[in-house]
Tab-separated table of N, CA and C in Angstrom:
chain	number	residue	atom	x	y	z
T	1	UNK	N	-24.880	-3.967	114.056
T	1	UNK	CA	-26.294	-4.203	114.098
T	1	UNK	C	-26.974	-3.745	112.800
T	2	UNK	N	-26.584	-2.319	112.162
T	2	UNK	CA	-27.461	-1.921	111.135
T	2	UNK	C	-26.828	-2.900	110.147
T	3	UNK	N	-25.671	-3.215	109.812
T	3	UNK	CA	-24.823	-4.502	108.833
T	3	UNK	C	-25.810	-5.528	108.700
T	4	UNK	N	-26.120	-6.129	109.721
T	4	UNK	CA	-26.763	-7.678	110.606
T	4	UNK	C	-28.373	-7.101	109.374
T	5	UNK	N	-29.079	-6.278	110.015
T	5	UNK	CA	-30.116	-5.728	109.864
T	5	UNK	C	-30.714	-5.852	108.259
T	6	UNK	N	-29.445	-4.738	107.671
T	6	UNK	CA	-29.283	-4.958	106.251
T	6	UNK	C	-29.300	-5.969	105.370
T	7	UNK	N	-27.942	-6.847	105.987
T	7	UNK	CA	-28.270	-8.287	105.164
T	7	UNK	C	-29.087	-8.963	105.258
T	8	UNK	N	-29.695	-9.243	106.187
T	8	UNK	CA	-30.776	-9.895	106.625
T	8	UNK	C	-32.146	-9.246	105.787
T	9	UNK	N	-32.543	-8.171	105.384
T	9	UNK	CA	-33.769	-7.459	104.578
T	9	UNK	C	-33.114	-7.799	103.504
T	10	UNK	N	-31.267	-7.792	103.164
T	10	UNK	CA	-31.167	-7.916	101.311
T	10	UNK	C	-31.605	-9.472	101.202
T	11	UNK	N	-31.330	-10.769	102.130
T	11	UNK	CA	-31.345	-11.930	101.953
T	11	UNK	C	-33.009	-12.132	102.217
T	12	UNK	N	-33.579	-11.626	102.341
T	12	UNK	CA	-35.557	-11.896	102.373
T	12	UNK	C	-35.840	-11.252	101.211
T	13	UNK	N	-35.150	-9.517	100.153
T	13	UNK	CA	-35.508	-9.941	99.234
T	13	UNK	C	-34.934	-10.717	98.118
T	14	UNK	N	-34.308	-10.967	98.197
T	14	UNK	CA	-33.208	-12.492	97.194
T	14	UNK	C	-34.391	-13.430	97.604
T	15	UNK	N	-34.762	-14.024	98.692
T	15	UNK	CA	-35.478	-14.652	98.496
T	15	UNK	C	-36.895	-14.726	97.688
T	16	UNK	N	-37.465	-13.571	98.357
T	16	UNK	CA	-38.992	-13.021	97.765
T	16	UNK	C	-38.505	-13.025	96.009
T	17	UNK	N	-37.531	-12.609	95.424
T	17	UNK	CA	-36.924	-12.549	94.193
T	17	UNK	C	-37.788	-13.715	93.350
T	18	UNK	N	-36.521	-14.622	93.731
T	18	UNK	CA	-36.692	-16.077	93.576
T	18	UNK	C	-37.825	-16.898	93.702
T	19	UNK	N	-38.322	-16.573	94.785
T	19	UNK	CA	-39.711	-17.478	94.813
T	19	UNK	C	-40.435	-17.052	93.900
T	20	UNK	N	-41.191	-15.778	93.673
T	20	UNK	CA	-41.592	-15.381	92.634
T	20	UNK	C	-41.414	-15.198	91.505
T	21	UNK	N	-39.929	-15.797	90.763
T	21	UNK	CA	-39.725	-15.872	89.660
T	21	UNK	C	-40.024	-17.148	89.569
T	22	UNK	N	-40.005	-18.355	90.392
T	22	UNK	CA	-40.018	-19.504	90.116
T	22	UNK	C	-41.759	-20.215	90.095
T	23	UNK	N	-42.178	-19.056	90.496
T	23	UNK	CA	-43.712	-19.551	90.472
T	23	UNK	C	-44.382	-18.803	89.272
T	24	UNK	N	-44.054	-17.540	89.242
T	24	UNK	CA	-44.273	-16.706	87.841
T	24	UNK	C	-44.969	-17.955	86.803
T	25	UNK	N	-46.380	-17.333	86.440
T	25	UNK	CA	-46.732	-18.241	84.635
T	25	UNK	C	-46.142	-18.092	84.286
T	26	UNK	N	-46.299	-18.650	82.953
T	26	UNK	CA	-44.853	-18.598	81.746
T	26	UNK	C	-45.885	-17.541	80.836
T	27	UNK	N	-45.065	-16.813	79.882
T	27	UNK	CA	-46.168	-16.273	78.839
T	27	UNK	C	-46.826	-17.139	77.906
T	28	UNK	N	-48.484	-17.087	77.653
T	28	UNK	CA	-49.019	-18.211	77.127
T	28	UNK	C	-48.395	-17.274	75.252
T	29	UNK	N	-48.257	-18.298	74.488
T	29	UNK	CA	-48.378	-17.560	73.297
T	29	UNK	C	-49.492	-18.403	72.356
T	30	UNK	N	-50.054	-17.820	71.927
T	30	UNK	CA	-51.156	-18.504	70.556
T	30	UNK	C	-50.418	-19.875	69.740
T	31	UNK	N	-51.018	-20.829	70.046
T	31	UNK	CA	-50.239	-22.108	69.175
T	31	UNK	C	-49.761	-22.088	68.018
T	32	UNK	N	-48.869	-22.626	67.379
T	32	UNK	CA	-48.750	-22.919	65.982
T	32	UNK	C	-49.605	-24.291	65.506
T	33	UNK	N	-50.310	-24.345	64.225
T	33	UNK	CA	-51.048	-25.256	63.845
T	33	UNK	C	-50.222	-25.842	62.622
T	34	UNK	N	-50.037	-27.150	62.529
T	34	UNK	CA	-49.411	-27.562	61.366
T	34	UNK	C	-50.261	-28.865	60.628
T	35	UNK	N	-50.315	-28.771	59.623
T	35	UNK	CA	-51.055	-30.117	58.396
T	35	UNK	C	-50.871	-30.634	57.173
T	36	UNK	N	-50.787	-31.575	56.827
T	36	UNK	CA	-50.121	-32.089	55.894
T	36	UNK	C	-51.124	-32.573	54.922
T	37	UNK	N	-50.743	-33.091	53.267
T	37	UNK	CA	-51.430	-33.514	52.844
T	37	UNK	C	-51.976	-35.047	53.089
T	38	UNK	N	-52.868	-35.816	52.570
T	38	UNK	CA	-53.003	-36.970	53.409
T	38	UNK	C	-52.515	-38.313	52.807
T	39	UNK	N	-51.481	-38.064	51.783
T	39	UNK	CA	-50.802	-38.737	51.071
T	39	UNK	C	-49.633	-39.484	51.817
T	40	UNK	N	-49.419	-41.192	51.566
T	40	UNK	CA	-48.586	-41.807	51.967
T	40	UNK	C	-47.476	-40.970	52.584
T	41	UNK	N	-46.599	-40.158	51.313
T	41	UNK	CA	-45.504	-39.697	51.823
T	41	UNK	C	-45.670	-37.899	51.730
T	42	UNK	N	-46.462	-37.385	52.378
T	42	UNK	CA	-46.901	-36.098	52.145
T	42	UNK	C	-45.920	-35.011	51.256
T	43	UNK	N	-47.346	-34.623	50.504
T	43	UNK	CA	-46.474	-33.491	49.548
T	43	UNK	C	-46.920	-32.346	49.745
T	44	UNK	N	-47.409	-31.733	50.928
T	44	UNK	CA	-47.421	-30.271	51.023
T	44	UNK	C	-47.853	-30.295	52.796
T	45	UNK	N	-47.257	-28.889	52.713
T	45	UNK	CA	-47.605	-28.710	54.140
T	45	UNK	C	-48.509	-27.222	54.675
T	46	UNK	N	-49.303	-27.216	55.656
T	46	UNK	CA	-49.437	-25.277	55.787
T	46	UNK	C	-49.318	-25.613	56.924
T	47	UNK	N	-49.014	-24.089	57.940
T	47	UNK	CA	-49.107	-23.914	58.966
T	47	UNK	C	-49.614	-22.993	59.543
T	48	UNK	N	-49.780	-22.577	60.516
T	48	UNK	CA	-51.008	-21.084	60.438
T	48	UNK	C	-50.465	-20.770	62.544
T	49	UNK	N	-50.229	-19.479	62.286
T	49	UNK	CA	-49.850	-18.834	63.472
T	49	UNK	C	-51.241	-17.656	63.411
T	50	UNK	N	-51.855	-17.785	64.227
T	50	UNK	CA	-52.683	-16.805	64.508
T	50	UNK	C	-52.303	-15.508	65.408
T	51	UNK	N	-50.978	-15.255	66.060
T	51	UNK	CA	-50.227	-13.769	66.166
T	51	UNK	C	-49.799	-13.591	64.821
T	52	UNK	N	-50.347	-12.809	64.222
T	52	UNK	CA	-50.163	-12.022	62.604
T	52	UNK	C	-51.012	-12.384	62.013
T	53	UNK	N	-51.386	-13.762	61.872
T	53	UNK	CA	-52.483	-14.106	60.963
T	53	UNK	C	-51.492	-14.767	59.749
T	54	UNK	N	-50.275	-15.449	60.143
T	54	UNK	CA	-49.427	-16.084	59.085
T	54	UNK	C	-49.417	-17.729	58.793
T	55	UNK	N	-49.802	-17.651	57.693
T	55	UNK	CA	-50.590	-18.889	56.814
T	55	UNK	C	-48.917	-19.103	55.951
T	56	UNK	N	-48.239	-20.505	56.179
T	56	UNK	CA	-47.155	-20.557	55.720
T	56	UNK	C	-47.857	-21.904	54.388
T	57	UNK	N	-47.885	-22.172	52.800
T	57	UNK	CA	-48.259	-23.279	51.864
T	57	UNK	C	-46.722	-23.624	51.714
T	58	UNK	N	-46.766	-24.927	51.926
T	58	UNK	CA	-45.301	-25.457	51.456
T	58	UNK	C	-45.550	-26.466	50.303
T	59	UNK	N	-44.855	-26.640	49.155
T	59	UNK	CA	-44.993	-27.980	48.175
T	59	UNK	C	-43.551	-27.993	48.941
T	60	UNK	N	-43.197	-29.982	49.257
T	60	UNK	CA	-42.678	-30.558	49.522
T	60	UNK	C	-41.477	-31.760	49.511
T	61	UNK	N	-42.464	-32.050	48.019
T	61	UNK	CA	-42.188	-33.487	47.863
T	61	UNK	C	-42.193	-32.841	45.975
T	62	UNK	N	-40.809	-33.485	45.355
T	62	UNK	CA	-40.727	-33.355	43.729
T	62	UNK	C	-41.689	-34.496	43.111
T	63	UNK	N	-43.283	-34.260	43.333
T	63	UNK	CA	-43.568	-35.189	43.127
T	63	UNK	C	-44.885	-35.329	41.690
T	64	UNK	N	-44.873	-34.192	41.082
T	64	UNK	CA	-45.341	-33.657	39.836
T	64	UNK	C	-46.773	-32.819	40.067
T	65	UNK	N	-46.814	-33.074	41.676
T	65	UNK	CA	-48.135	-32.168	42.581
T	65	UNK	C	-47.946	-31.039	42.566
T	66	UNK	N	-48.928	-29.906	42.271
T	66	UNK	CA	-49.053	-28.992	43.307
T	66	UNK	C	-49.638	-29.457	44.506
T	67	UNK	N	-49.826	-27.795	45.230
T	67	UNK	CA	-50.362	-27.960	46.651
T	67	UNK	C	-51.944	-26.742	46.439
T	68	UNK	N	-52.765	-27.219	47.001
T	68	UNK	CA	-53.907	-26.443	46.806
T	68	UNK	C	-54.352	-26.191	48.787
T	69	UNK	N	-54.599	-24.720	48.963
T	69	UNK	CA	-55.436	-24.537	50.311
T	69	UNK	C	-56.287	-23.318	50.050
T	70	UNK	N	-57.478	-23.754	50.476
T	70	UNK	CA	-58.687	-23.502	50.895
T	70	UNK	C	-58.867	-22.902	52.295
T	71	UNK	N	-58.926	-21.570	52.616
T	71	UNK	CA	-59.343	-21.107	54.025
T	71	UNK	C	-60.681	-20.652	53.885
T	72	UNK	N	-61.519	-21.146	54.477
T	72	UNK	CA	-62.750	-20.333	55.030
T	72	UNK	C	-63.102	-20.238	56.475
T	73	UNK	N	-63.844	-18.698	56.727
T	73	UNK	CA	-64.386	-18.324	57.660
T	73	UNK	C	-65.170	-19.495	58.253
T	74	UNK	N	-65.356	-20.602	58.759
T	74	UNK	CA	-66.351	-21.262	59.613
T	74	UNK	C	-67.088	-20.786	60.294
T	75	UNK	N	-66.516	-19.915	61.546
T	75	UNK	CA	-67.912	-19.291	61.665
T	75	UNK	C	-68.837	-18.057	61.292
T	76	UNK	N	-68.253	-17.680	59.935
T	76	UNK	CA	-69.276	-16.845	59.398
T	76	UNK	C	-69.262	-17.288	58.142
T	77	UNK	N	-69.539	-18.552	57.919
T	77	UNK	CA	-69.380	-19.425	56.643
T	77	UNK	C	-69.474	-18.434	55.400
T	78	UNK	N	-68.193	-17.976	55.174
T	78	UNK	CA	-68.124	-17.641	54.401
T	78	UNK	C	-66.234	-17.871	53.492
T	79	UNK	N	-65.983	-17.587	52.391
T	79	UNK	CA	-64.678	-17.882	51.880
T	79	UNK	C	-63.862	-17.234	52.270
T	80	UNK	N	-62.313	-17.376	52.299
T	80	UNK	CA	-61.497	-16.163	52.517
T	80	UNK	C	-60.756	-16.352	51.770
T	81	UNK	N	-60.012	-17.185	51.171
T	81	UNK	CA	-58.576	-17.267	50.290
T	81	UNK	C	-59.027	-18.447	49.890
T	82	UNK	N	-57.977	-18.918	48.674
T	82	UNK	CA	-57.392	-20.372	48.087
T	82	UNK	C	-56.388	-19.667	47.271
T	83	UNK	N	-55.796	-20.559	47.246
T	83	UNK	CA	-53.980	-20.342	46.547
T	83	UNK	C	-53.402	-21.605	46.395
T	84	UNK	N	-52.769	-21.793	45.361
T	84	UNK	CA	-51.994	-22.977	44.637
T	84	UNK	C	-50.962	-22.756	44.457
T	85	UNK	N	-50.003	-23.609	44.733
T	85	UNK	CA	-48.505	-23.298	44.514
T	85	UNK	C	-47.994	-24.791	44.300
T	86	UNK	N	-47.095	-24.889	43.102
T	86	UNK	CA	-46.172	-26.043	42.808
T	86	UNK	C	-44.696	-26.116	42.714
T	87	UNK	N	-43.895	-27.128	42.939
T	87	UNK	CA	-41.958	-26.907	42.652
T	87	UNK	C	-41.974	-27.305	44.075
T	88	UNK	N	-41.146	-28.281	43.758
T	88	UNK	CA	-40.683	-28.846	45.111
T	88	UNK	C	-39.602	-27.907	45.948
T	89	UNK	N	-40.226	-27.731	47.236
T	89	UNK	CA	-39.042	-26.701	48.254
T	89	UNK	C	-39.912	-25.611	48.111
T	90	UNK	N	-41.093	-25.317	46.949
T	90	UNK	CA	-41.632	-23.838	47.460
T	90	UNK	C	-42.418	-23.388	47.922
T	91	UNK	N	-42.608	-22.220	48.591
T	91	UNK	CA	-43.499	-22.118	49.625
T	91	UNK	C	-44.107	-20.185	49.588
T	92	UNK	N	-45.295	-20.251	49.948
T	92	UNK	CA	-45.936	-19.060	50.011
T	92	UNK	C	-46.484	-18.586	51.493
T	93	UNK	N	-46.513	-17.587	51.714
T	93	UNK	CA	-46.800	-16.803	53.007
T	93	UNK	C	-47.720	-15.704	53.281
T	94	UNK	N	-48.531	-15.869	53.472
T	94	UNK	CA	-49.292	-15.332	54.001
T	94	UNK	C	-49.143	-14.385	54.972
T	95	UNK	N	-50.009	-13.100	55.316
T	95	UNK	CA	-50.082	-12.491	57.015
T	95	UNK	C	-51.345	-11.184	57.339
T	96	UNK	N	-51.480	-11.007	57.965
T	96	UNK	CA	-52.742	-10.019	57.949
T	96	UNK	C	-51.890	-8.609	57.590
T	97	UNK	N	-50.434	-8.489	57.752
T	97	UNK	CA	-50.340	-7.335	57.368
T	97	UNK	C	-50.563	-6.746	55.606
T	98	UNK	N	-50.802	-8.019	54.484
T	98	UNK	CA	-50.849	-7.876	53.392
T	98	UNK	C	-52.254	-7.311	53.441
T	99	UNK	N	-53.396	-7.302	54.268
T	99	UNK	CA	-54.803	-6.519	54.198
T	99	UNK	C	-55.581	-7.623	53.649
T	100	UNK	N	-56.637	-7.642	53.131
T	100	UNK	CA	-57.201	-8.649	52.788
T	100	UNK	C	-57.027	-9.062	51.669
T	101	UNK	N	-57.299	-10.372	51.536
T	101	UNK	CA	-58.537	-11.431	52.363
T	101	UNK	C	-57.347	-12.142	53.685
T	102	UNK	N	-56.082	-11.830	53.691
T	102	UNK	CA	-55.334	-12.592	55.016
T	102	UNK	C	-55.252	-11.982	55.929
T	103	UNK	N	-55.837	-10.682	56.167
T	103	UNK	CA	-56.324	-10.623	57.980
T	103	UNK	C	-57.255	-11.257	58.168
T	104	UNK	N	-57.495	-12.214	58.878
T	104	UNK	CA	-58.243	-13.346	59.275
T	104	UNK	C	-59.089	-12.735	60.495
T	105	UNK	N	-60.476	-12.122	60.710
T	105	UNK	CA	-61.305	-12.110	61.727
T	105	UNK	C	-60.972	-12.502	63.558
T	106	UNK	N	-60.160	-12.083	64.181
T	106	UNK	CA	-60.005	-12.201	65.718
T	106	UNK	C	-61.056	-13.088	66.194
T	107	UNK	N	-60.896	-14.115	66.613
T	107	UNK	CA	-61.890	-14.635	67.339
T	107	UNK	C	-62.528	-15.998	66.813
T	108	UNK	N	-62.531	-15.975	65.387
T	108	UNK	CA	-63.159	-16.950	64.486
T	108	UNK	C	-62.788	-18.079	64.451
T	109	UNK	N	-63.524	-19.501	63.709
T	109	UNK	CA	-62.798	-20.086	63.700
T	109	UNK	C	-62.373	-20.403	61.881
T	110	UNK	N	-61.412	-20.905	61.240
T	110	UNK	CA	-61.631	-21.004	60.201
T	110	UNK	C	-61.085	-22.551	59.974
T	111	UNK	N	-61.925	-23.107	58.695
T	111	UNK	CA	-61.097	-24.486	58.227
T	111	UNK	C	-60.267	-24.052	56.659
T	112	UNK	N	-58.962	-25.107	57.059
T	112	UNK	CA	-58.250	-24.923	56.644
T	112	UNK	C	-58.320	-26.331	55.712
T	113	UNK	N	-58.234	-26.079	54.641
T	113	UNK	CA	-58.291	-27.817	53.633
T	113	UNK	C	-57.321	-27.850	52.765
T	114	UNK	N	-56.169	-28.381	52.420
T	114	UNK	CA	-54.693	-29.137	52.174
T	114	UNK	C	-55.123	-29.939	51.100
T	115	UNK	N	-55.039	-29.979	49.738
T	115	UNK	CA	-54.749	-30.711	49.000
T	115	UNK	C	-53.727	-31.059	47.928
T	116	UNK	N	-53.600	-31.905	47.315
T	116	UNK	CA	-52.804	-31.921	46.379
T	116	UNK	C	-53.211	-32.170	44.951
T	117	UNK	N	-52.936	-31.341	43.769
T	117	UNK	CA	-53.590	-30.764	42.578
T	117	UNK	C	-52.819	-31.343	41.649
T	118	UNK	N	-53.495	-32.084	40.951
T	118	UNK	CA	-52.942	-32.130	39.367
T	118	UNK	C	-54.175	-31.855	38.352
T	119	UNK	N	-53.770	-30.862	37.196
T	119	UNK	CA	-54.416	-30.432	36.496
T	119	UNK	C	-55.302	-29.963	37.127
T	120	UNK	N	-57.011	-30.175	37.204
T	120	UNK	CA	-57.845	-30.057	37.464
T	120	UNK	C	-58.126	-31.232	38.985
T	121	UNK	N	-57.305	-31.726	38.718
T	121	UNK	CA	-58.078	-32.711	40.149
T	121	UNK	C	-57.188	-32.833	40.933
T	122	UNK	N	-58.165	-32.517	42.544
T	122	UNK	CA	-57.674	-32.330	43.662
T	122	UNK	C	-57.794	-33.553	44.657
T	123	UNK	N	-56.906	-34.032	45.027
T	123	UNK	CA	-56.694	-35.404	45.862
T	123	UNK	C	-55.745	-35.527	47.133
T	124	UNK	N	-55.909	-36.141	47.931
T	124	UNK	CA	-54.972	-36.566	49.082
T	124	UNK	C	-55.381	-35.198	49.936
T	125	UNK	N	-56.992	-34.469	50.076
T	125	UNK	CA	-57.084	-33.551	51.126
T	125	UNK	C	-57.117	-33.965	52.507
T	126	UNK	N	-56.708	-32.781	53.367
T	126	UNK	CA	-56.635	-32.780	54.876
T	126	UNK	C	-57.347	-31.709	55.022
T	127	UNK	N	-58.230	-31.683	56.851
T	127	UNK	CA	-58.742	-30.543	56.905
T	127	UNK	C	-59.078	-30.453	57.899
T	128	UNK	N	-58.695	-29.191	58.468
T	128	UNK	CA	-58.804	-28.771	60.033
T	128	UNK	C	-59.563	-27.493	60.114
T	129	UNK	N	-59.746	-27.475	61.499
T	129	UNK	CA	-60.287	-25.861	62.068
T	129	UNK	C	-59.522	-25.846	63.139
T	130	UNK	N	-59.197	-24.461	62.433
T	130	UNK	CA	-58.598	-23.755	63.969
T	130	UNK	C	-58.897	-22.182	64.372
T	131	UNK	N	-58.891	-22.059	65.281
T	131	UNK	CA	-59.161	-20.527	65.896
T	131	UNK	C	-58.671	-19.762	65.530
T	132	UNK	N	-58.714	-18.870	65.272
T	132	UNK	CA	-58.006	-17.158	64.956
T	132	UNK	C	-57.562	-16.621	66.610
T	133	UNK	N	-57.380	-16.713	67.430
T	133	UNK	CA	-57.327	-16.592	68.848
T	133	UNK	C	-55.959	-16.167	69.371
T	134	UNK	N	-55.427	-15.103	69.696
T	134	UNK	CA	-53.707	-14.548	70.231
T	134	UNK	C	-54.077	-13.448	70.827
């Protein structure tokens, strides 16, 4: 009887287990944002994770471009970074642990603008906003 008893409480919680793992949320995590330049065959890329505050500039394409991005605060219109980088395959990184200007404000939103640079002139921009939000 206490055998009977036993298994019977271990097999309700195996069950209770299970059900509740299978209904369990999932953990939400903060999106990754990705954008390209707006060129036929794009020559740069950024991406921006808002857990850290990591802003990835990629040049892409061997295509005699740099890559130019522009972050500003949107909603406290104000600037935060620009950085240029050229050479196909290379790429710069960003994160709030470098201190400022790339700890990026909790909460904000900022636009992000993608272009591609020769000499003095900037062409083929893209441009988004996205949240600071994790």
């Amino acid at each position: 009887m206490k055998l009977r008893n036993a298994m019977t409480a271990a097999g309700i919680c195996m069950a209770t287990t299970a059900i509740t793992a299978a209904f369990a949320p999932a953990a939400s995590a903060a999106p990754t944002y990705k954008m390209h330049t707006d060129d036929g065959n794009p020559g740069g890329r950024v991406t921006f994770q808002p857990n850290g505050d990591v802003v990835e500039l990629c040049d892409i394409e061997a295509d005699g471009w740099a890559v130019f991005l522009d972050v500003n605060n949107y909603t406290k219109d104000k600037n935060e970074y620009d950085y240029r980088i050229g050479g196909n395959g290379r790429c710069q990184t960003f994160r709030a642990s470098l201190g400022q200007p790339y700890n990026l404000a909790e909460g904000d939103t900022f636009r992000f603008k993608i272009c591609l640079q020769k000499g003095s002139k900037r062409d083929f921009c893209d441009m988004a906003y996205w949240a600071n939000v994790n």
